[in-house]
Short mmCIF file of C-alpha atoms in Angstrom, two decimals:
data_model
loop_
_atom_site.label_atom_id
_atom_site.label_comp_id
_atom_site.label_asym_id
_atom_site.label_seq_id
_atom_site.Cartn_x
_atom_site.Cartn_y
_atom_site.Cartn_z
CA MET A 1 0.03 -26.20 3.96
CA SER A 2 1.96 -25.77 6.79
CA PHE A 3 4.02 -22.59 6.79
CA ALA A 4 7.03 -25.09 7.76
CA SER A 5 6.78 -26.59 4.34
CA SER A 6 10.34 -26.28 2.88
CA HIS A 7 9.16 -25.79 -0.83
CA LEU A 8 7.35 -22.34 0.52
CA ILE A 9 10.34 -20.84 2.33
CA PRO A 10 12.04 -19.59 -0.63
CA GLN A 11 8.80 -18.06 -1.53
CA TYR A 12 8.24 -16.15 1.52
CA PHE A 13 11.89 -15.18 1.75
CA ALA A 14 11.79 -13.23 -1.93
CA GLY A 15 8.24 -12.22 -0.83
CA LEU A 16 9.68 -10.41 2.27
CA SER A 17 12.77 -9.17 0.23
CA SER A 18 10.96 -7.69 -2.37
CA ALA A 19 8.49 -6.05 0.18
CA THR A 20 11.72 -4.27 1.76
CA GLY A 21 11.24 -1.72 -0.74
CA SER A 22 7.61 -1.24 0.73
CA PHE A 23 9.25 -0.81 4.23
CA ILE A 24 11.36 1.98 2.80
CA LEU A 25 8.37 3.33 1.27
CA GLY A 26 6.83 3.64 4.94
CA THR A 27 9.90 5.41 6.29
CA VAL A 28 9.01 8.17 3.76
CA ILE A 29 5.29 8.14 4.50
CA GLY A 30 5.87 8.28 8.32
CA TRP A 31 9.11 10.67 7.99
CA THR A 32 7.20 14.11 8.30
CA ALA A 33 4.85 13.04 11.27
CA GLN A 34 7.95 13.21 13.79
CA THR A 35 9.70 15.43 12.24
CA GLU A 36 7.64 18.72 11.64
CA HIS A 37 7.90 20.14 14.83
CA SER A 38 11.83 20.24 14.45
CA ILE A 39 12.25 21.39 11.00
CA ARG A 40 9.92 23.69 11.57
CA ASP A 41 11.97 25.11 14.63
CA GLY A 42 14.89 25.19 12.03
CA GLU A 43 16.71 22.04 13.09
CA LEU A 44 18.19 21.83 9.63
CA GLY A 45 19.46 24.90 9.96
CA PHE A 46 16.79 26.67 8.16
CA LYS A 47 13.17 27.89 8.97
CA VAL A 48 10.20 26.10 7.16
CA SER A 49 6.71 27.31 7.36
CA GLU A 50 3.67 25.22 8.44
CA ARG A 51 2.59 25.69 4.71
CA GLU A 52 5.66 24.06 3.48
CA ILE A 53 5.82 21.43 6.06
CA ALA A 54 2.19 20.58 4.42
CA TRP A 55 3.48 20.20 1.06
CA LEU A 56 6.67 18.21 2.30
CA ALA A 57 3.87 15.67 3.78
CA THR A 58 1.59 15.39 0.58
CA LEU A 59 4.21 16.43 -2.10
CA PHE A 60 5.70 12.27 -2.23
CA THR A 61 2.39 11.20 -3.18
CA LEU A 62 2.83 13.33 -6.34
CA GLY A 63 6.17 11.83 -6.90
CA ALA A 64 4.58 8.39 -6.43
CA ALA A 65 1.90 9.36 -9.04
CA SER A 66 4.12 10.27 -11.61
CA VAL A 67 6.30 7.15 -11.47
CA CYS A 68 3.53 4.65 -11.85
CA ILE A 69 2.81 4.93 -15.32
CA PRO A 70 6.30 4.50 -16.64
CA ILE A 71 7.00 1.54 -14.26
CA GLY A 72 4.19 -0.16 -15.34
CA PHE A 73 5.93 -0.38 -18.51
CA ILE A 74 9.42 -0.86 -17.30
CA ILE A 75 8.77 -3.75 -15.53
CA ASP A 76 7.53 -5.49 -18.49
CA VAL A 77 10.38 -4.64 -20.36
CA ILE A 78 13.62 -5.15 -17.90
CA GLY A 79 12.03 -7.48 -15.44
CA ARG A 80 10.66 -6.92 -11.79
CA ARG A 81 13.95 -7.91 -10.46
CA PHE A 82 16.24 -5.30 -12.17
CA THR A 83 13.31 -2.64 -11.86
CA MET A 84 13.69 -2.91 -8.10
CA LEU A 85 17.32 -2.50 -8.22
CA LEU A 86 16.99 0.42 -10.42
CA CYS A 87 15.09 2.19 -7.67
CA VAL A 88 17.88 2.07 -4.87
CA PRO A 89 20.18 4.55 -6.40
CA PHE A 90 17.21 7.28 -6.71
CA LEU A 91 16.35 6.37 -2.57
CA LEU A 92 19.86 7.12 -1.68
CA LEU A 93 19.79 10.06 -3.41
CA GLY A 94 16.53 11.36 -1.72
CA TRP A 95 17.84 10.62 1.88
CA LEU A 96 20.99 12.02 1.05
CA LEU A 97 19.45 15.56 -0.38
CA ILE A 98 17.59 15.79 2.79
CA VAL A 99 20.76 15.26 4.66
CA PHE A 100 22.52 18.04 2.80
CA SER A 101 19.79 20.37 2.48
CA VAL A 102 20.48 24.17 2.76
CA ASN A 103 16.91 25.29 1.82
CA THR A 104 13.40 24.47 1.39
CA ILE A 105 13.51 23.35 -2.19
CA MET A 106 16.31 20.77 -1.99
CA LEU A 107 13.73 18.85 0.68
CA TYR A 108 10.79 19.45 -2.26
CA ILE A 109 13.03 17.88 -4.49
CA ALA A 110 14.04 15.05 -2.13
CA ARG A 111 10.38 14.46 -0.89
CA PHE A 112 9.18 14.12 -4.71
CA VAL A 113 12.07 11.84 -5.88
CA LEU A 114 11.63 9.68 -2.36
CA GLY A 115 8.09 9.46 -3.72
CA MET A 116 9.09 8.24 -7.17
CA SER A 117 11.47 5.55 -5.79
CA GLY A 118 9.21 4.52 -3.31
CA GLY A 119 5.92 4.58 -4.95
CA ALA A 120 7.65 2.27 -7.53
CA PHE A 121 7.16 -0.61 -5.12
CA CYS A 122 3.31 -0.24 -5.26
CA ILE A 123 3.43 -1.71 -8.86
CA ILE A 124 6.55 -4.03 -8.55
CA ALA A 125 5.92 -5.50 -4.92
CA PRO A 126 2.59 -6.85 -5.72
CA VAL A 127 3.31 -7.73 -9.24
CA TYR A 128 6.22 -9.90 -8.03
CA THR A 129 4.91 -11.26 -5.05
CA THR A 130 1.92 -12.89 -6.82
CA GLU A 131 3.27 -14.06 -9.77
CA ILE A 132 6.18 -15.75 -7.59
CA ALA A 133 3.57 -17.53 -5.34
CA GLN A 134 1.69 -20.72 -5.39
CA THR A 135 -2.15 -20.31 -4.93
CA GLN A 136 -2.58 -21.54 -1.73
CA ILE A 137 -0.35 -18.40 0.04
CA ARG A 138 -0.57 -15.77 -2.79
CA GLY A 139 -2.65 -14.09 -0.39
CA ILE A 140 -0.23 -13.70 2.62
CA LEU A 141 2.53 -13.11 0.31
CA GLY A 142 0.36 -9.89 -1.08
CA CYS A 143 -0.10 -8.63 2.11
CA PHE A 144 3.60 -8.45 2.78
CA PHE A 145 3.34 -5.40 0.74
CA GLN A 146 1.20 -3.19 3.29
CA MET A 147 2.61 -5.06 6.23
CA LEU A 148 5.95 -3.80 5.54
CA ILE A 149 4.83 -0.81 4.79
CA THR A 150 3.31 -0.12 8.43
CA MET A 151 6.49 -1.45 9.69
CA GLY A 152 8.35 1.34 8.11
CA ILE A 153 5.83 3.86 9.05
CA LEU A 154 6.30 2.44 12.65
CA TYR A 155 10.28 2.37 12.19
CA SER A 156 9.89 6.27 11.36
CA TYR A 157 7.56 6.93 14.36
CA VAL A 158 10.20 5.24 16.76
CA MET A 159 13.02 6.44 15.25
CA GLY A 160 11.68 10.13 14.87
CA ALA A 161 10.87 10.18 18.75
CA VAL A 162 14.55 9.20 19.96
CA CYS A 163 16.69 10.68 17.25
CA THR A 164 17.46 13.89 15.85
CA VAL A 165 15.82 14.83 12.57
CA PHE A 166 19.30 14.17 11.19
CA VAL A 167 19.89 10.82 12.56
CA MET A 168 16.59 9.68 12.02
CA THR A 169 17.63 10.36 8.10
CA LEU A 170 21.09 8.76 8.38
CA THR A 171 19.38 5.90 9.41
CA CYS A 172 16.96 5.78 6.44
CA ILE A 173 20.04 6.23 4.48
CA VAL A 174 21.01 2.41 5.13
CA LEU A 175 17.83 0.83 4.24
CA PRO A 176 17.94 1.05 0.50
CA ILE A 177 21.52 -0.45 0.79
CA ILE A 178 20.29 -3.42 2.88
CA SER A 179 17.30 -3.91 -0.01
CA GLY A 180 19.91 -3.50 -2.78
CA ILE A 181 22.08 -6.45 -1.38
CA LEU A 182 18.28 -8.73 -1.26
CA PHE A 183 17.33 -7.61 -4.69
CA LEU A 184 20.64 -9.10 -6.04
CA ILE A 185 19.97 -12.36 -4.48
CA LEU A 186 16.03 -12.62 -5.66
CA PRO A 187 15.57 -14.23 -8.72
CA GLU A 188 13.33 -12.82 -11.51
CA SER A 189 9.52 -14.00 -11.73
CA PRO A 190 9.27 -16.83 -13.87
CA PHE A 191 6.26 -15.08 -15.64
CA PHE A 192 8.24 -12.75 -16.81
CA TYR A 193 10.59 -15.14 -18.37
CA ALA A 194 7.89 -17.03 -19.89
CA MET A 195 6.65 -13.80 -21.25
CA LYS A 196 10.05 -13.05 -23.22
CA ASP A 197 9.94 -16.90 -24.41
CA LYS A 198 12.89 -17.78 -22.13
CA PRO A 199 11.99 -21.25 -20.77
CA GLU A 200 14.92 -22.41 -19.38
CA LYS A 201 15.36 -19.27 -17.15
CA ALA A 202 11.82 -19.51 -16.16
CA LYS A 203 11.96 -22.95 -14.78
CA SER A 204 15.75 -22.44 -13.22
CA ALA A 205 14.00 -19.11 -11.20
CA LEU A 206 10.58 -21.42 -10.48
CA GLN A 207 13.00 -24.18 -9.12
CA ARG A 208 14.87 -21.50 -7.04
CA LEU A 209 11.74 -20.18 -5.59
CA ARG A 210 10.10 -24.02 -5.06
CA GLY A 211 13.20 -25.52 -3.36
CA LYS A 212 15.97 -28.07 -5.37
CA ASN A 213 13.57 -31.24 -4.61
CA TYR A 214 10.37 -29.81 -5.78
CA ASP A 215 8.68 -31.13 -8.63
CA ILE A 216 8.08 -27.81 -10.72
CA ALA A 217 6.34 -29.62 -14.11
CA GLU A 218 2.65 -28.62 -12.64
CA ASP A 219 3.68 -25.70 -11.69
CA TYR A 220 5.49 -24.06 -14.72
CA GLU A 221 2.65 -25.45 -16.93
CA GLU A 222 0.39 -23.42 -15.29
CA ILE A 223 2.44 -20.29 -16.08
CA VAL A 224 3.11 -21.43 -19.62
CA ALA A 225 -1.02 -22.22 -19.99
CA ASN A 226 -1.48 -18.32 -18.89
CA ILE A 227 0.99 -17.00 -20.73
CA ALA A 228 0.00 -18.94 -23.82
CA GLU A 229 -3.61 -17.93 -23.61
CA VAL A 230 -2.82 -14.07 -23.58
CA LYS A 231 0.29 -14.64 -26.19
CA GLY A 232 -1.82 -16.95 -28.54
CA ASN A 233 -3.81 -13.90 -30.18
CA PRO A 234 -1.17 -10.80 -29.12
CA VAL A 235 -3.32 -7.33 -29.09
CA ALA A 236 -2.36 -3.95 -28.14
CA LEU A 237 -2.90 -2.68 -24.96
CA TRP A 238 -5.81 -1.10 -25.67
CA LYS A 239 -7.39 -4.16 -27.56
CA GLY A 240 -6.73 -6.33 -24.29
CA MET A 241 -8.73 -3.89 -22.42
CA LYS A 242 -11.66 -4.46 -24.48
CA ARG A 243 -11.99 -7.75 -23.02
CA THR A 244 -15.11 -8.05 -20.39
CA ALA A 245 -12.84 -9.22 -17.74
CA SER A 246 -10.24 -6.48 -18.41
CA ARG A 247 -12.78 -4.08 -18.49
CA LYS A 248 -14.21 -5.26 -14.88
CA ALA A 249 -10.64 -6.09 -13.46
CA PHE A 250 -9.69 -2.37 -14.07
CA ALA A 251 -12.92 -1.15 -12.93
CA LEU A 252 -12.91 -3.00 -9.43
CA SER A 253 -9.08 -2.06 -9.04
CA ILE A 254 -9.84 2.06 -9.60
CA LEU A 255 -13.18 1.65 -7.13
CA LEU A 256 -11.23 -0.20 -4.64
CA MET A 257 -8.37 2.65 -4.83
CA MET A 258 -10.77 5.23 -4.68
CA PHE A 259 -12.71 3.98 -1.85
CA GLN A 260 -8.96 3.12 0.47
CA GLN A 261 -8.33 6.85 0.10
CA PHE A 262 -11.55 8.49 0.39
CA SER A 263 -12.03 6.13 3.70
CA GLY A 264 -9.97 8.97 5.20
CA ILE A 265 -7.06 6.94 6.22
CA ASN A 266 -4.28 9.93 5.62
CA VAL A 267 -6.06 12.36 7.23
CA MET A 268 -6.83 9.88 10.16
CA MET A 269 -3.17 9.20 10.80
CA PHE A 270 -2.49 12.63 10.43
CA TYR A 271 -5.21 13.96 12.92
CA ALA A 272 -5.06 11.28 14.95
CA THR A 273 -2.17 12.47 17.27
CA ASP A 274 -4.67 15.73 18.29
CA VAL A 275 -7.41 13.49 18.66
CA PHE A 276 -5.06 11.84 21.38
CA VAL A 277 -4.07 15.58 22.71
CA LEU A 278 -7.68 16.36 22.74
CA ALA A 279 -8.77 13.26 24.83
CA LYS A 280 -6.44 14.09 27.73
CA THR A 281 -5.00 10.88 27.60
CA GLY A 282 -1.62 12.16 29.06
CA LEU A 283 0.53 10.75 26.17
CA GLU A 284 2.82 12.75 24.52
CA PRO A 285 1.98 13.39 21.03
CA LYS A 286 5.37 11.46 19.82
CA VAL A 287 4.01 8.82 22.10
CA SER A 288 0.69 8.40 20.76
CA THR A 289 1.69 8.16 17.18
CA ILE A 290 4.14 5.26 18.21
CA VAL A 291 0.86 3.22 19.67
CA LEU A 292 -0.82 4.01 16.73
CA GLY A 293 1.98 2.82 14.39
CA VAL A 294 1.83 -0.55 16.69
CA VAL A 295 -1.75 -0.99 16.29
CA GLN A 296 -0.98 -0.74 12.47
CA VAL A 297 1.50 -3.18 12.65
CA VAL A 298 0.13 -6.17 14.76
CA THR A 299 -3.31 -5.67 12.77
CA THR A 300 -1.85 -6.01 9.40
CA PHE A 301 0.13 -9.14 10.36
CA ALA A 302 -2.75 -10.69 11.95
CA ALA A 303 -4.21 -10.32 8.62
CA LEU A 304 -1.95 -12.71 7.28
CA PHE A 305 -3.47 -15.64 8.95
CA LEU A 306 -6.80 -14.52 7.91
CA ILE A 307 -6.54 -13.42 3.92
CA ASP A 308 -6.20 -16.75 2.68
CA ARG A 309 -8.81 -18.31 5.30
CA SER A 310 -11.66 -16.23 5.38
CA GLY A 311 -10.89 -14.98 1.94
CA ARG A 312 -10.79 -10.94 0.18
CA ARG A 313 -14.45 -10.28 0.21
CA VAL A 314 -15.38 -10.93 3.69
CA LEU A 315 -12.44 -9.33 5.19
CA LEU A 316 -13.06 -6.08 2.65
CA MET A 317 -16.76 -6.12 3.82
CA ILE A 318 -15.75 -6.25 7.84
CA SER A 319 -13.19 -3.87 7.16
CA SER A 320 -14.94 -1.35 5.46
CA PHE A 321 -18.20 -1.43 7.35
CA VAL A 322 -16.66 -0.86 10.77
CA MET A 323 -14.41 1.72 9.43
CA SER A 324 -17.52 3.75 8.49
CA LEU A 325 -18.97 3.24 11.66
CA SER A 326 -15.62 4.71 13.46
CA THR A 327 -15.39 7.80 11.16
CA LEU A 328 -19.42 8.25 11.89
CA GLY A 329 -18.44 8.03 15.78
CA LEU A 330 -15.88 10.68 15.50
CA GLY A 331 -18.13 12.47 13.21
CA ILE A 332 -20.75 12.58 15.79
CA TYR A 333 -17.90 13.16 18.56
CA PHE A 334 -17.16 16.37 16.82
CA PHE A 335 -20.61 17.23 16.29
CA ILE A 336 -20.85 17.32 19.87
CA MET A 337 -17.82 19.13 20.82
CA ASP A 338 -18.50 22.21 18.38
CA ARG A 339 -21.92 22.67 20.35
CA ASP A 340 -21.26 21.23 23.72
CA SER A 341 -17.54 21.28 24.61
CA GLU A 342 -18.11 20.09 28.32
CA THR A 343 -20.46 17.10 27.21
CA ALA A 344 -17.69 15.98 24.64
CA LEU A 345 -14.73 16.00 27.29
CA SER A 346 -17.13 13.73 29.51
CA ILE A 347 -16.74 11.16 26.73
CA SER A 348 -13.00 11.91 26.04
CA TRP A 349 -12.38 8.10 25.46
CA PHE A 350 -14.73 7.73 22.55
CA PRO A 351 -12.52 9.57 20.01
CA VAL A 352 -9.60 7.42 21.07
CA PHE A 353 -11.73 4.20 20.83
CA CYS A 354 -12.85 5.27 17.30
CA CYS A 355 -9.26 6.28 15.96
CA CYS A 356 -7.87 3.32 17.07
CA LEU A 357 -10.63 1.06 15.64
CA PHE A 358 -10.20 2.43 12.46
CA ILE A 359 -6.72 2.12 12.10
CA MET A 360 -7.01 -1.49 13.23
CA MET A 361 -9.76 -2.27 10.65
CA PHE A 362 -8.01 -0.47 7.73
CA SER A 363 -5.11 -2.88 8.38
CA LEU A 364 -7.34 -5.75 8.68
CA GLY A 365 -8.28 -5.28 5.21
CA MET A 366 -8.73 -1.61 3.26
CA GLY A 367 -5.04 -1.52 3.40
CA ALA A 368 -3.97 -4.53 1.86
CA ILE A 369 -6.76 -5.95 -0.36
CA PRO A 370 -7.11 -3.18 -2.80
CA TRP A 371 -3.52 -4.03 -3.70
CA LEU A 372 -3.79 -7.68 -3.50
CA ILE A 373 -7.13 -7.73 -5.75
CA MET A 374 -5.06 -5.12 -8.28
CA ALA A 375 -2.20 -7.50 -8.81
CA GLU A 376 -4.51 -10.82 -9.12
CA THR A 377 -7.24 -9.77 -11.33
CA PHE A 378 -5.11 -8.19 -14.32
CA ALA A 379 -4.40 -10.92 -16.87
CA GLU A 380 -0.33 -11.06 -17.86
CA ASP A 381 -0.77 -9.18 -21.19
CA ILE A 382 -1.93 -6.03 -19.61
CA LYS A 383 -0.82 -6.27 -15.86
CA GLY A 384 2.21 -3.73 -16.29
CA PRO A 385 0.45 -1.00 -17.84
CA ALA A 386 -2.99 -1.56 -16.11
CA THR A 387 -1.64 -1.61 -12.17
CA ALA A 388 0.49 1.38 -13.06
CA ILE A 389 -2.54 3.30 -13.84
CA SER A 390 -4.02 1.83 -10.94
CA ALA A 391 -1.29 2.69 -8.47
CA THR A 392 -1.37 6.29 -10.18
CA THR A 393 -5.16 6.95 -9.16
CA ASN A 394 -4.52 5.59 -5.66
CA TRP A 395 -1.93 8.47 -5.14
CA LEU A 396 -3.81 10.88 -6.79
CA PHE A 397 -6.64 10.22 -4.75
CA ALA A 398 -4.03 10.59 -1.65
CA PHE A 399 -3.18 13.97 -2.74
CA VAL A 400 -6.60 15.31 -3.46
CA VAL A 401 -8.28 14.10 0.24
CA THR A 402 -5.20 14.97 2.28
CA ASN A 403 -5.35 18.57 0.67
CA ALA A 404 -9.13 18.97 0.53
CA TYR A 405 -9.14 18.10 4.17
CA GLY A 406 -8.34 21.21 5.54
CA PRO A 407 -10.45 23.58 3.38
CA LEU A 408 -13.61 21.01 3.38
CA LYS A 409 -13.47 20.93 7.43
CA ASN A 410 -13.34 24.70 7.50
CA VAL A 411 -16.37 24.68 5.08
CA ILE A 412 -18.76 21.93 6.52
CA GLY A 413 -17.28 21.31 10.06
CA THR A 414 -14.95 18.60 11.17
CA GLY A 415 -17.61 16.30 12.25
CA GLN A 416 -19.52 16.52 9.24
CA THR A 417 -16.09 15.97 7.30
CA PHE A 418 -15.67 12.45 9.04
CA TRP A 419 -19.18 11.80 7.92
CA VAL A 420 -18.26 11.88 4.25
CA PHE A 421 -15.49 9.61 4.95
CA SER A 422 -18.06 7.31 6.52
CA GLY A 423 -20.15 7.27 3.76
CA PHE A 424 -17.78 6.36 1.22
CA THR A 425 -16.51 3.42 3.29
CA PHE A 426 -19.89 2.23 4.02
CA ALA A 427 -20.43 2.86 -0.02
CA CYS A 428 -17.69 0.36 -0.28
CA THR A 429 -19.38 -2.27 1.59
CA ILE A 430 -22.10 -2.09 -0.67
CA PHE A 431 -20.08 -2.32 -3.52
CA VAL A 432 -18.17 -5.54 -2.00
CA ILE A 433 -21.26 -7.34 -1.40
CA PHE A 434 -22.62 -6.95 -4.75
CA PHE A 435 -19.88 -6.52 -7.47
CA LEU A 436 -16.21 -7.83 -5.90
CA PRO A 437 -15.47 -11.65 -6.77
CA GLU A 438 -13.50 -13.51 -4.43
CA THR A 439 -10.13 -14.49 -5.80
CA ARG A 440 -9.09 -16.78 -2.66
CA HIS A 441 -7.42 -20.13 -3.71
CA LYS A 442 -8.04 -19.41 -7.43
CA THR A 443 -5.20 -19.64 -10.18
CA PHE A 444 -5.22 -16.63 -12.58
CA ALA A 445 -6.95 -18.89 -15.22
CA GLU A 446 -10.14 -19.14 -12.81
CA VAL A 447 -10.02 -15.94 -11.63
CA GLN A 448 -10.20 -14.30 -15.45
CA ALA A 449 -13.06 -16.92 -15.92
CA ALA A 450 -14.87 -15.38 -13.05
CA LEU A 451 -14.40 -12.14 -14.01
CA GLU A 452 -15.71 -13.03 -17.65
CA ASN A 453 -18.59 -14.85 -16.57
CA LYS A 454 -19.34 -11.99 -14.09
CA GLN A 455 -19.51 -14.51 -10.95
CA ASN A 456 -19.05 -13.10 -7.73
CA LYS A 457 -18.30 -16.11 -5.87
#
């Protein structure tokens, strides 16, 4: 299927438009990396301690965790599109609080609010994009979420390197306004309208997503069949979770979220600048951070062309296994450095190589696929709450790992800490080989059947 096929263009546009919320989330994630030293030096008009900076860097994860479960229910009540619009004023509020902040408390509140409004897109974007996409491009649209996060992070890195904190934050205020305009012209998910027994609106939305000359009859019948299967015998959420397919989908999602965060990705992004400095690359810390941001974006973009060709399982196996080797290598390097610094300095290129390889492999599979699997495996009657719980655990894991890194490396050593990360990503490889079903080119009904029958292929 060609990228240029006319009936696919509206789907790509809608998928990218909805994922602009993910871009904003990326700017929230990357904001502290380039502003840390300036804020500590009092550029905002008041001093911020190193400990307070650490809280600013991680507090948004608690904001994101707090909103995921409510959003999971809200999108099933008022719709995916209107929920996106609802996030816009809160995003504006968060950035404005930073601009007009007079103390650290205001920064804390701003980061928490930005975490809430940005983190909501961890639910909305994957659900919306997988529901509007035809089967053959569902993987590509599912990857838009992670790709635009990495682009948002890179945007923060670049703007933070060339602008003051104040100017950088002002540029971030413009982004929710642009997203809000795009959300206004987006069609609602046909799945949502079908779930609400509004067939004419569902058909109208589907026609907009396929183009005016496309025959939507077959696509609409597939949606109706999927909805009828879960609505034919209405059940409460807790009963829906008793189905074998639902339990398995939930277990797969939670474990993939755990493996993603316990791979050490957030620690790696935080520690990578120190690795570049230690390796005496000659690059300024802000420049080295931009280099990693570029690596992330380029590799995530490459994943768009592989996700629906090689499949989810192969990419995730390769990604997790090579990530495990990368953190194993970093652990060995720091283990050597603690005992023989001269030998470590003679191979100072090695940690830079491991760090870049880790980021590349994360972007290739581990970054996007857990979110995609989450959106692809839950049945419609439990999708909202179930994805919400999965996303909440992801953010809680992120908060735990990021805050546990410092104490853990002080107790067992930096090298040994990276070996712990290596162990988790290797365990992920084994998990994918034996337990993760392939969802590539499968309809929602086929995915549910595969889960129910415990098929792995």
